[in-house]
Amino acid sequence: MSTVNRPLSPHLQIYKPQLTSVMSITHRATGVALTVGTLLLVYWLSAAAIGPEAHVDAGRVLGSKLGQLILFLFTWALYYHLCAGIRHLYWDMGRGLDLDSVYLSGKITLWASIGLTFVTWIIAAP
Amino acid sequence: MKLLRSPLAQVRGLGSAKDGYEHWWMIKLTSVALIPLTVWFMIGLISLAGASHAEVVQWVGHPFNGGMMVLFLLATFYHAALGMQVIIEDYVHDEAVKLASILGVKFVLALLAVISVVAVLRITLFAVMADLGG
């Protein structure tokens, strides 16, 4: 085909990032990250299934500085994907599709995901 | 060529993905199911922060929590497989690489789903042993 190697739309090199487009790709990125993150959940469940010693080892790995940072970021990714997913379901009902509503729901989604992440870690903090 | 099939018969079960709207519908269905499941999951994780093995076993071993966890796991891995398929289809253009990537991701996610459910069942056995005083 003669279309090989033609640039694909949208032309990201000249495309000005907006809240809407950045939040759209972030929804996908958090989806991929959470898919990879299921490995941690499987690891934690498997450790508890193997026995008390394995559970303590897993707690040490996940409780380390790096482990806690990764879990913190996954907490935000999960809340973001949850809130943005609800926003998508709201759109699927044919509501909130005008420009003002899209920006308002975008800001609500973003701040809700950040707020829920901090509330979760403040409650769960040892 | 004149098509003898009705428009409904042509669209049903077909389209470029060869399976009509089922993929779209299932990603929506699992996303609706995952709203309450994720809220439950996060509340559960918060309550289990720093918990001992016995506490985790007691919590997961409760029939409600065990059932919710299995539902959460199945919905999550199904939703992840469907979502990853869409992303691969959008960004991978070589047909062979695309097919191999989708199959590979789905096989790995199926394995993780089964491992995690077996893990929940095994944790439940610990709870039974604890109840029997073992």
PDB file of C-alpha atoms in Angstrom:
ATOM      1  CA  MET A   1       0.000   0.000   0.000  1.00  0.00           C
ATOM      2  CA  SER A   2       1.138   3.565  -0.706  1.00  0.00           C
ATOM      3  CA  THR A   3      -0.027   4.765   2.718  1.00  0.00           C
ATOM      4  CA  VAL A   4       2.846   3.109   4.595  1.00  0.00           C
ATOM      5  CA  ASN A   5       4.834   5.484   6.885  1.00  0.00           C
ATOM      6  CA  ARG A   6       2.409   8.347   6.542  1.00  0.00           C
ATOM      7  CA  PRO A   7       2.029  10.217   9.857  1.00  0.00           C
ATOM      8  CA  LEU A   8      -0.971   9.145  11.896  1.00  0.00           C
ATOM      9  CA  SER A   9      -3.608  11.542  13.170  1.00  0.00           C
ATOM     10  CA  PRO A  10      -3.528  13.231  15.673  1.00  0.00           C
ATOM     11  CA  HIS A  11      -0.177  14.756  14.704  1.00  0.00           C
ATOM     12  CA  LEU A  12       1.302  14.818  18.195  1.00  0.00           C
ATOM     13  CA  GLN A  13       4.336  16.946  17.207  1.00  0.00           C
ATOM     14  CA  ILE A  14       2.119  19.948  16.436  1.00  0.00           C
ATOM     15  CA  TYR A  15      -0.869  19.065  18.642  1.00  0.00           C
ATOM     16  CA  LYS A  16      -1.317  21.408  21.599  1.00  0.00           C
ATOM     17  CA  PRO A  17      -1.992  19.385  24.772  1.00  0.00           C
ATOM     18  CA  GLN A  18      -5.318  20.218  26.417  1.00  0.00           C
ATOM     19  CA  LEU A  19      -6.881  19.022  29.669  1.00  0.00           C
ATOM     20  CA  THR A  20      -9.239  16.841  27.616  1.00  0.00           C
ATOM     21  CA  SER A  21      -6.618  15.120  25.454  1.00  0.00           C
ATOM     22  CA  VAL A  22      -4.122  14.713  28.302  1.00  0.00           C
ATOM     23  CA  MET A  23      -6.821  13.177  30.553  1.00  0.00           C
ATOM     24  CA  SER A  24      -7.858  10.852  27.708  1.00  0.00           C
ATOM     25  CA  ILE A  25      -4.369   9.423  27.242  1.00  0.00           C
ATOM     26  CA  THR A  26      -3.886   9.305  31.033  1.00  0.00           C
ATOM     27  CA  HIS A  27      -6.984   7.079  31.266  1.00  0.00           C
ATOM     28  CA  ARG A  28      -5.286   4.641  28.882  1.00  0.00           C
ATOM     29  CA  ALA A  29      -1.897   4.945  30.567  1.00  0.00           C
ATOM     30  CA  THR A  30      -3.366   4.251  34.021  1.00  0.00           C
ATOM     31  CA  GLY A  31      -5.236   1.286  32.506  1.00  0.00           C
ATOM     32  CA  VAL A  32      -1.966  -0.211  31.248  1.00  0.00           C
ATOM     33  CA  ALA A  33      -0.198   0.597  34.535  1.00  0.00           C
ATOM     34  CA  LEU A  34      -2.972  -1.033  36.566  1.00  0.00           C
ATOM     35  CA  THR A  35      -2.822  -4.121  34.343  1.00  0.00           C
ATOM     36  CA  VAL A  36       0.882  -4.426  35.170  1.00  0.00           C
ATOM     37  CA  GLY A  37       0.049  -3.582  38.801  1.00  0.00           C
ATOM     38  CA  THR A  38      -2.169  -6.665  39.111  1.00  0.00           C
ATOM     39  CA  LEU A  39       1.168  -8.489  39.459  1.00  0.00           C
ATOM     40  CA  LEU A  40       1.548  -6.885  42.909  1.00  0.00           C
ATOM     41  CA  LEU A  41      -1.948  -7.990  43.946  1.00  0.00           C
ATOM     42  CA  VAL A  42      -1.268 -11.543  42.745  1.00  0.00           C
ATOM     43  CA  TYR A  43       2.070 -11.451  44.610  1.00  0.00           C
ATOM     44  CA  TRP A  44       0.408 -10.267  47.856  1.00  0.00           C
ATOM     45  CA  LEU A  45      -2.425 -12.841  47.632  1.00  0.00           C
ATOM     46  CA  SER A  46      -0.018 -15.661  46.723  1.00  0.00           C
ATOM     47  CA  ALA A  47       2.248 -14.806  49.642  1.00  0.00           C
ATOM     48  CA  ALA A  48      -0.712 -14.936  52.046  1.00  0.00           C
ATOM     49  CA  ALA A  49      -1.766 -18.241  50.436  1.00  0.00           C
ATOM     50  CA  ILE A  50       1.699 -19.778  50.867  1.00  0.00           C
ATOM     51  CA  GLY A  51       1.919 -19.007  54.584  1.00  0.00           C
ATOM     52  CA  PRO A  52       2.864 -16.657  57.431  1.00  0.00           C
ATOM     53  CA  GLU A  53       6.590 -16.458  56.524  1.00  0.00           C
ATOM     54  CA  ALA A  54       5.908 -15.584  52.877  1.00  0.00           C
ATOM     55  CA  HIS A  55       3.341 -13.014  54.068  1.00  0.00           C
ATOM     56  CA  VAL A  56       5.931 -11.340  56.292  1.00  0.00           C
ATOM     57  CA  ASP A  57       8.447 -11.300  53.407  1.00  0.00           C
ATOM     58  CA  ALA A  58       5.870  -9.720  51.071  1.00  0.00           C
ATOM     59  CA  GLY A  59       5.025  -7.172  53.763  1.00  0.00           C
ATOM     60  CA  ARG A  60       8.710  -6.254  53.971  1.00  0.00           C
ATOM     61  CA  VAL A  61       8.969  -5.799  50.182  1.00  0.00           C
ATOM     62  CA  LEU A  62       5.719  -3.802  49.866  1.00  0.00           C
ATOM     63  CA  GLY A  63       6.465  -1.890  53.094  1.00  0.00           C
ATOM     64  CA  SER A  64       9.893  -0.701  51.881  1.00  0.00           C
ATOM     65  CA  LYS A  65      10.346   2.923  50.769  1.00  0.00           C
ATOM     66  CA  LEU A  66      10.254   1.932  47.088  1.00  0.00           C
ATOM     67  CA  GLY A  67       7.328  -0.439  47.688  1.00  0.00           C
ATOM     68  CA  GLN A  68       5.312   2.279  49.429  1.00  0.00           C
ATOM     69  CA  LEU A  69       6.052   4.797  46.648  1.00  0.00           C
ATOM     70  CA  ILE A  70       4.898   2.296  44.000  1.00  0.00           C
ATOM     71  CA  LEU A  71       1.741   1.470  46.015  1.00  0.00           C
ATOM     72  CA  PHE A  72       1.039   5.218  46.443  1.00  0.00           C
ATOM     73  CA  LEU A  73       1.261   5.774  42.677  1.00  0.00           C
ATOM     74  CA  PHE A  74      -0.927   2.710  42.019  1.00  0.00           C
ATOM     75  CA  THR A  75      -3.495   4.089  44.493  1.00  0.00           C
ATOM     76  CA  TRP A  76      -3.724   7.280  42.432  1.00  0.00           C
ATOM     77  CA  ALA A  77      -3.803   5.334  39.136  1.00  0.00           C
ATOM     78  CA  LEU A  78      -6.682   3.188  40.442  1.00  0.00           C
ATOM     79  CA  TYR A  79      -8.715   6.177  41.689  1.00  0.00           C
ATOM     80  CA  TYR A  80      -8.023   8.108  38.487  1.00  0.00           C
ATOM     81  CA  HIS A  81      -9.128   5.188  36.286  1.00  0.00           C
ATOM     82  CA  LEU A  82     -12.204   4.673  38.507  1.00  0.00           C
ATOM     83  CA  CYS A  83     -13.255   8.352  38.386  1.00  0.00           C
ATOM     84  CA  ALA A  84     -12.473   8.747  34.677  1.00  0.00           C
ATOM     85  CA  GLY A  85     -14.369   5.503  34.024  1.00  0.00           C
ATOM     86  CA  ILE A  86     -17.445   6.892  35.793  1.00  0.00           C
ATOM     87  CA  ARG A  87     -17.026  10.044  33.653  1.00  0.00           C
ATOM     88  CA  HIS A  88     -17.057   7.816  30.537  1.00  0.00           C
ATOM     89  CA  LEU A  89     -20.226   6.028  31.707  1.00  0.00           C
ATOM     90  CA  TYR A  90     -21.845   9.451  32.286  1.00  0.00           C
ATOM     91  CA  TRP A  91     -20.939  10.401  28.705  1.00  0.00           C
ATOM     92  CA  ASP A  92     -22.358   7.061  27.491  1.00  0.00           C
ATOM     93  CA  MET A  93     -25.738   8.204  28.827  1.00  0.00           C
ATOM     94  CA  GLY A  94     -25.449  11.155  26.439  1.00  0.00           C
ATOM     95  CA  ARG A  95     -24.925  13.664  29.224  1.00  0.00           C
ATOM     96  CA  GLY A  96     -22.231  16.246  29.947  1.00  0.00           C
ATOM     97  CA  LEU A  97     -20.892  16.351  26.397  1.00  0.00           C
ATOM     98  CA  ASP A  98     -20.828  20.142  25.892  1.00  0.00           C
ATOM     99  CA  LEU A  99     -17.429  21.828  26.224  1.00  0.00           C
ATOM    100  CA  ASP A 100     -18.052  23.493  29.617  1.00  0.00           C
ATOM    101  CA  SER A 101     -19.332  20.235  31.172  1.00  0.00           C
ATOM    102  CA  VAL A 102     -16.425  18.243  29.737  1.00  0.00           C
ATOM    103  CA  TYR A 103     -13.900  20.604  31.333  1.00  0.00           C
ATOM    104  CA  LEU A 104     -15.824  20.715  34.635  1.00  0.00           C
ATOM    105  CA  SER A 105     -16.085  16.896  34.878  1.00  0.00           C
ATOM    106  CA  GLY A 106     -12.413  16.677  33.894  1.00  0.00           C
ATOM    107  CA  LYS A 107     -11.362  18.928  36.776  1.00  0.00           C
ATOM    108  CA  ILE A 108     -13.659  17.082  39.214  1.00  0.00           C
ATOM    109  CA  THR A 109     -12.184  13.733  38.089  1.00  0.00           C
ATOM    110  CA  LEU A 110      -8.607  14.954  38.467  1.00  0.00           C
ATOM    111  CA  TRP A 111      -9.069  16.498  41.935  1.00  0.00           C
ATOM    112  CA  ALA A 112     -11.239  13.616  43.179  1.00  0.00           C
ATOM    113  CA  SER A 113      -8.530  11.101  42.238  1.00  0.00           C
ATOM    114  CA  ILE A 114      -5.870  13.159  44.049  1.00  0.00           C
ATOM    115  CA  GLY A 115      -8.101  13.756  47.088  1.00  0.00           C
ATOM    116  CA  LEU A 116      -9.112  10.078  47.416  1.00  0.00           C
ATOM    117  CA  THR A 117      -5.453   9.037  47.153  1.00  0.00           C
ATOM    118  CA  PHE A 118      -4.397  11.270  50.059  1.00  0.00           C
ATOM    119  CA  VAL A 119      -7.462  10.379  52.181  1.00  0.00           C
ATOM    120  CA  THR A 120      -6.695   6.667  51.645  1.00  0.00           C
ATOM    121  CA  TRP A 121      -3.057   7.034  52.696  1.00  0.00           C
ATOM    122  CA  ILE A 122      -3.863   9.260  55.676  1.00  0.00           C
ATOM    123  CA  ILE A 123      -6.346   6.637  56.983  1.00  0.00           C
ATOM    124  CA  ALA A 124      -4.113   3.638  56.172  1.00  0.00           C
ATOM    125  CA  ALA A 125      -0.876   5.211  57.447  1.00  0.00           C
ATOM    126  CA  PRO A 126       0.713   3.127  60.222  1.00  0.00           C
TER     127      PRO A 126
ATOM    128  CA  MET B   1     -23.872  -7.091  -5.862  1.00  0.00           C
ATOM    129  CA  LYS B   2     -27.325  -7.034  -4.391  1.00  0.00           C
ATOM    130  CA  LEU B   3     -27.334  -8.260  -0.827  1.00  0.00           C
ATOM    131  CA  LEU B   4     -30.230 -10.517   0.065  1.00  0.00           C
ATOM    132  CA  ARG B   5     -29.604 -10.374   3.817  1.00  0.00           C
ATOM    133  CA  SER B   6     -31.396  -7.754   5.884  1.00  0.00           C
ATOM    134  CA  PRO B   7     -29.329  -4.859   7.329  1.00  0.00           C
ATOM    135  CA  LEU B   8     -29.863  -6.328  10.808  1.00  0.00           C
ATOM    136  CA  ALA B   9     -28.507  -9.734   9.767  1.00  0.00           C
ATOM    137  CA  GLN B  10     -25.429  -8.056   8.249  1.00  0.00           C
ATOM    138  CA  VAL B  11     -24.580  -6.051  11.330  1.00  0.00           C
ATOM    139  CA  ARG B  12     -25.359  -8.702  13.910  1.00  0.00           C
ATOM    140  CA  GLY B  13     -22.182 -10.360  15.093  1.00  0.00           C
ATOM    141  CA  LEU B  14     -20.014  -8.671  12.486  1.00  0.00           C
ATOM    142  CA  GLY B  15     -18.142  -5.419  11.926  1.00  0.00           C
ATOM    143  CA  SER B  16     -14.399  -4.901  11.603  1.00  0.00           C
ATOM    144  CA  ALA B  17     -13.686  -6.702  14.885  1.00  0.00           C
ATOM    145  CA  LYS B  18     -15.751  -9.694  13.662  1.00  0.00           C
ATOM    146  CA  ASP B  19     -17.644  -9.873  16.940  1.00  0.00           C
ATOM    147  CA  GLY B  20     -19.952  -6.880  16.800  1.00  0.00           C
ATOM    148  CA  TYR B  21     -20.623  -4.892  19.927  1.00  0.00           C
ATOM    149  CA  GLU B  22     -19.944  -7.620  22.486  1.00  0.00           C
ATOM    150  CA  HIS B  23     -16.398  -6.412  23.245  1.00  0.00           C
ATOM    151  CA  TRP B  24     -17.652  -2.858  23.839  1.00  0.00           C
ATOM    152  CA  TRP B  25     -20.581  -4.085  25.893  1.00  0.00           C
ATOM    153  CA  MET B  26     -18.466  -6.329  28.125  1.00  0.00           C
ATOM    154  CA  ILE B  27     -15.940  -3.565  28.832  1.00  0.00           C
ATOM    155  CA  LYS B  28     -18.863  -1.343  29.906  1.00  0.00           C
ATOM    156  CA  LEU B  29     -20.506  -4.126  31.936  1.00  0.00           C
ATOM    157  CA  THR B  30     -17.277  -4.926  33.792  1.00  0.00           C
ATOM    158  CA  SER B  31     -16.621  -1.207  34.377  1.00  0.00           C
ATOM    159  CA  VAL B  32     -20.047  -0.795  36.032  1.00  0.00           C
ATOM    160  CA  ALA B  33     -19.434  -3.909  38.156  1.00  0.00           C
ATOM    161  CA  LEU B  34     -15.981  -2.653  39.111  1.00  0.00           C
ATOM    162  CA  ILE B  35     -17.280   0.611  40.629  1.00  0.00           C
ATOM    163  CA  PRO B  36     -18.704  -0.992  43.818  1.00  0.00           C
ATOM    164  CA  LEU B  37     -16.094  -3.791  43.730  1.00  0.00           C
ATOM    165  CA  THR B  38     -13.189  -1.294  43.649  1.00  0.00           C
ATOM    166  CA  VAL B  39     -14.698   0.801  46.470  1.00  0.00           C
ATOM    167  CA  TRP B  40     -15.062  -2.396  48.540  1.00  0.00           C
ATOM    168  CA  PHE B  41     -11.519  -3.486  47.608  1.00  0.00           C
ATOM    169  CA  MET B  42      -9.951  -0.188  48.675  1.00  0.00           C
ATOM    170  CA  ILE B  43     -11.870  -0.112  51.975  1.00  0.00           C
ATOM    171  CA  GLY B  44     -10.690  -3.698  52.558  1.00  0.00           C
ATOM    172  CA  LEU B  45      -7.056  -2.838  51.765  1.00  0.00           C
ATOM    173  CA  ILE B  46      -7.179   0.202  54.079  1.00  0.00           C
ATOM    174  CA  SER B  47      -8.504  -2.002  56.896  1.00  0.00           C
ATOM    175  CA  LEU B  48      -5.735  -4.564  56.193  1.00  0.00           C
ATOM    176  CA  ALA B  49      -2.805  -2.094  56.097  1.00  0.00           C
ATOM    177  CA  GLY B  50      -0.048  -3.668  58.186  1.00  0.00           C
ATOM    178  CA  ALA B  51      -2.252  -6.654  59.096  1.00  0.00           C
ATOM    179  CA  SER B  52      -0.747  -9.931  60.307  1.00  0.00           C
ATOM    180  CA  HIS B  53      -1.118 -13.175  58.359  1.00  0.00           C
ATOM    181  CA  ALA B  54      -3.830 -14.355  60.768  1.00  0.00           C
ATOM    182  CA  GLU B  55      -5.793 -11.123  60.256  1.00  0.00           C
ATOM    183  CA  VAL B  56      -5.546 -11.361  56.450  1.00  0.00           C
ATOM    184  CA  VAL B  57      -6.610 -15.028  56.593  1.00  0.00           C
ATOM    185  CA  GLN B  58      -9.578 -14.214  58.823  1.00  0.00           C
ATOM    186  CA  TRP B  59     -10.666 -11.345  56.556  1.00  0.00           C
ATOM    187  CA  VAL B  60     -10.276 -13.145  53.183  1.00  0.00           C
ATOM    188  CA  GLY B  61     -11.673 -16.337  54.765  1.00  0.00           C
ATOM    189  CA  HIS B  62     -14.996 -14.659  55.484  1.00  0.00           C
ATOM    190  CA  PRO B  63     -17.429 -15.865  52.781  1.00  0.00           C
ATOM    191  CA  PHE B  64     -18.515 -12.312  51.887  1.00  0.00           C
ATOM    192  CA  ASN B  65     -14.973 -10.992  51.508  1.00  0.00           C
ATOM    193  CA  GLY B  66     -13.777 -14.140  49.719  1.00  0.00           C
ATOM    194  CA  GLY B  67     -16.686 -13.923  47.281  1.00  0.00           C
ATOM    195  CA  MET B  68     -16.203 -10.206  46.682  1.00  0.00           C
ATOM    196  CA  MET B  69     -12.466 -10.742  46.162  1.00  0.00           C
ATOM    197  CA  VAL B  70     -13.036 -13.458  43.533  1.00  0.00           C
ATOM    198  CA  LEU B  71     -15.615 -11.246  41.766  1.00  0.00           C
ATOM    199  CA  PHE B  72     -13.209  -8.288  41.911  1.00  0.00           C
ATOM    200  CA  LEU B  73     -10.366 -10.410  40.496  1.00  0.00           C
ATOM    201  CA  LEU B  74     -12.425 -11.915  37.655  1.00  0.00           C
ATOM    202  CA  ALA B  75     -13.962  -8.550  36.667  1.00  0.00           C
ATOM    203  CA  THR B  76     -10.559  -6.843  36.898  1.00  0.00           C
ATOM    204  CA  PHE B  77      -8.691  -9.363  34.737  1.00  0.00           C
ATOM    205  CA  TYR B  78     -11.514  -9.570  32.170  1.00  0.00           C
ATOM    206  CA  HIS B  79     -11.701  -5.741  32.008  1.00  0.00           C
ATOM    207  CA  ALA B  80      -7.893  -5.524  31.738  1.00  0.00           C
ATOM    208  CA  ALA B  81      -7.783  -8.085  28.906  1.00  0.00           C
ATOM    209  CA  LEU B  82     -10.454  -6.219  26.922  1.00  0.00           C
ATOM    210  CA  GLY B  83      -8.810  -2.836  27.533  1.00  0.00           C
ATOM    211  CA  MET B  84      -5.318  -4.040  26.625  1.00  0.00           C
ATOM    212  CA  GLN B  85      -6.735  -5.547  23.417  1.00  0.00           C
ATOM    213  CA  VAL B  86      -8.147  -2.167  22.352  1.00  0.00           C
ATOM    214  CA  ILE B  87      -4.854  -0.407  23.086  1.00  0.00           C
ATOM    215  CA  ILE B  88      -2.819  -3.017  21.177  1.00  0.00           C
ATOM    216  CA  GLU B  89      -5.246  -2.842  18.232  1.00  0.00           C
ATOM    217  CA  ASP B  90      -4.863   0.961  18.179  1.00  0.00           C
ATOM    218  CA  TYR B  91      -1.072   1.182  18.336  1.00  0.00           C
ATOM    219  CA  VAL B  92       0.316  -2.060  16.862  1.00  0.00           C
ATOM    220  CA  HIS B  93      -0.167  -2.109  13.105  1.00  0.00           C
ATOM    221  CA  ASP B  94       1.770  -5.211  12.040  1.00  0.00           C
ATOM    222  CA  GLU B  95      -0.880  -7.959  11.877  1.00  0.00           C
ATOM    223  CA  ALA B  96       1.373 -10.765  13.105  1.00  0.00           C
ATOM    224  CA  VAL B  97       2.802  -8.717  15.998  1.00  0.00           C
ATOM    225  CA  LYS B  98      -0.703  -7.474  16.849  1.00  0.00           C
ATOM    226  CA  LEU B  99      -2.166 -10.987  17.008  1.00  0.00           C
ATOM    227  CA  ALA B 100       0.802 -12.336  18.990  1.00  0.00           C
ATOM    228  CA  SER B 101       0.651  -9.422  21.458  1.00  0.00           C
ATOM    229  CA  ILE B 102      -3.096  -9.789  22.066  1.00  0.00           C
ATOM    230  CA  LEU B 103      -2.822 -13.559  22.546  1.00  0.00           C
ATOM    231  CA  GLY B 104       0.240 -13.186  24.787  1.00  0.00           C
ATOM    232  CA  VAL B 105      -1.375 -10.534  27.003  1.00  0.00           C
ATOM    233  CA  LYS B 106      -4.601 -12.545  27.270  1.00  0.00           C
ATOM    234  CA  PHE B 107      -2.788 -15.781  28.166  1.00  0.00           C
ATOM    235  CA  VAL B 108      -0.745 -14.022  30.872  1.00  0.00           C
ATOM    236  CA  LEU B 109      -3.834 -12.295  32.317  1.00  0.00           C
ATOM    237  CA  ALA B 110      -5.773 -15.586  32.293  1.00  0.00           C
ATOM    238  CA  LEU B 111      -2.896 -17.215  34.193  1.00  0.00           C
ATOM    239  CA  LEU B 112      -2.776 -14.370  36.748  1.00  0.00           C
ATOM    240  CA  ALA B 113      -6.563 -14.537  37.177  1.00  0.00           C
ATOM    241  CA  VAL B 114      -6.491 -18.271  37.899  1.00  0.00           C
ATOM    242  CA  ILE B 115      -3.453 -18.001  40.208  1.00  0.00           C
ATOM    243  CA  SER B 116      -5.112 -15.228  42.223  1.00  0.00           C
ATOM    244  CA  VAL B 117      -8.402 -17.134  42.583  1.00  0.00           C
ATOM    245  CA  VAL B 118      -6.531 -20.289  43.654  1.00  0.00           C
ATOM    246  CA  ALA B 119      -4.644 -18.120  46.173  1.00  0.00           C
ATOM    247  CA  VAL B 120      -7.939 -16.823  47.625  1.00  0.00           C
ATOM    248  CA  LEU B 121      -9.207 -20.410  47.940  1.00  0.00           C
ATOM    249  CA  ARG B 122      -5.973 -21.493  49.644  1.00  0.00           C
ATOM    250  CA  ILE B 123      -6.201 -18.564  52.100  1.00  0.00           C
ATOM    251  CA  THR B 124      -9.758 -19.734  52.842  1.00  0.00           C
ATOM    252  CA  LEU B 125      -8.347 -23.168  53.740  1.00  0.00           C
ATOM    253  CA  PHE B 126      -6.051 -21.456  56.300  1.00  0.00           C
ATOM    254  CA  ALA B 127      -9.179 -19.867  57.789  1.00  0.00           C
ATOM    255  CA  VAL B 128     -10.874 -23.282  58.014  1.00  0.00           C
ATOM    256  CA  MET B 129      -7.760 -24.737  59.701  1.00  0.00           C
ATOM    257  CA  ALA B 130      -7.739 -21.841  62.180  1.00  0.00           C
ATOM    258  CA  ASP B 131     -11.415 -22.486  62.976  1.00  0.00           C
ATOM    259  CA  LEU B 132     -10.625 -26.169  63.572  1.00  0.00           C
ATOM    260  CA  GLY B 133      -7.814 -25.144  65.915  1.00  0.00           C
ATOM    261  CA  GLY B 134      -5.068 -26.483  63.588  1.00  0.00           C
TER     262      GLY B 134
END
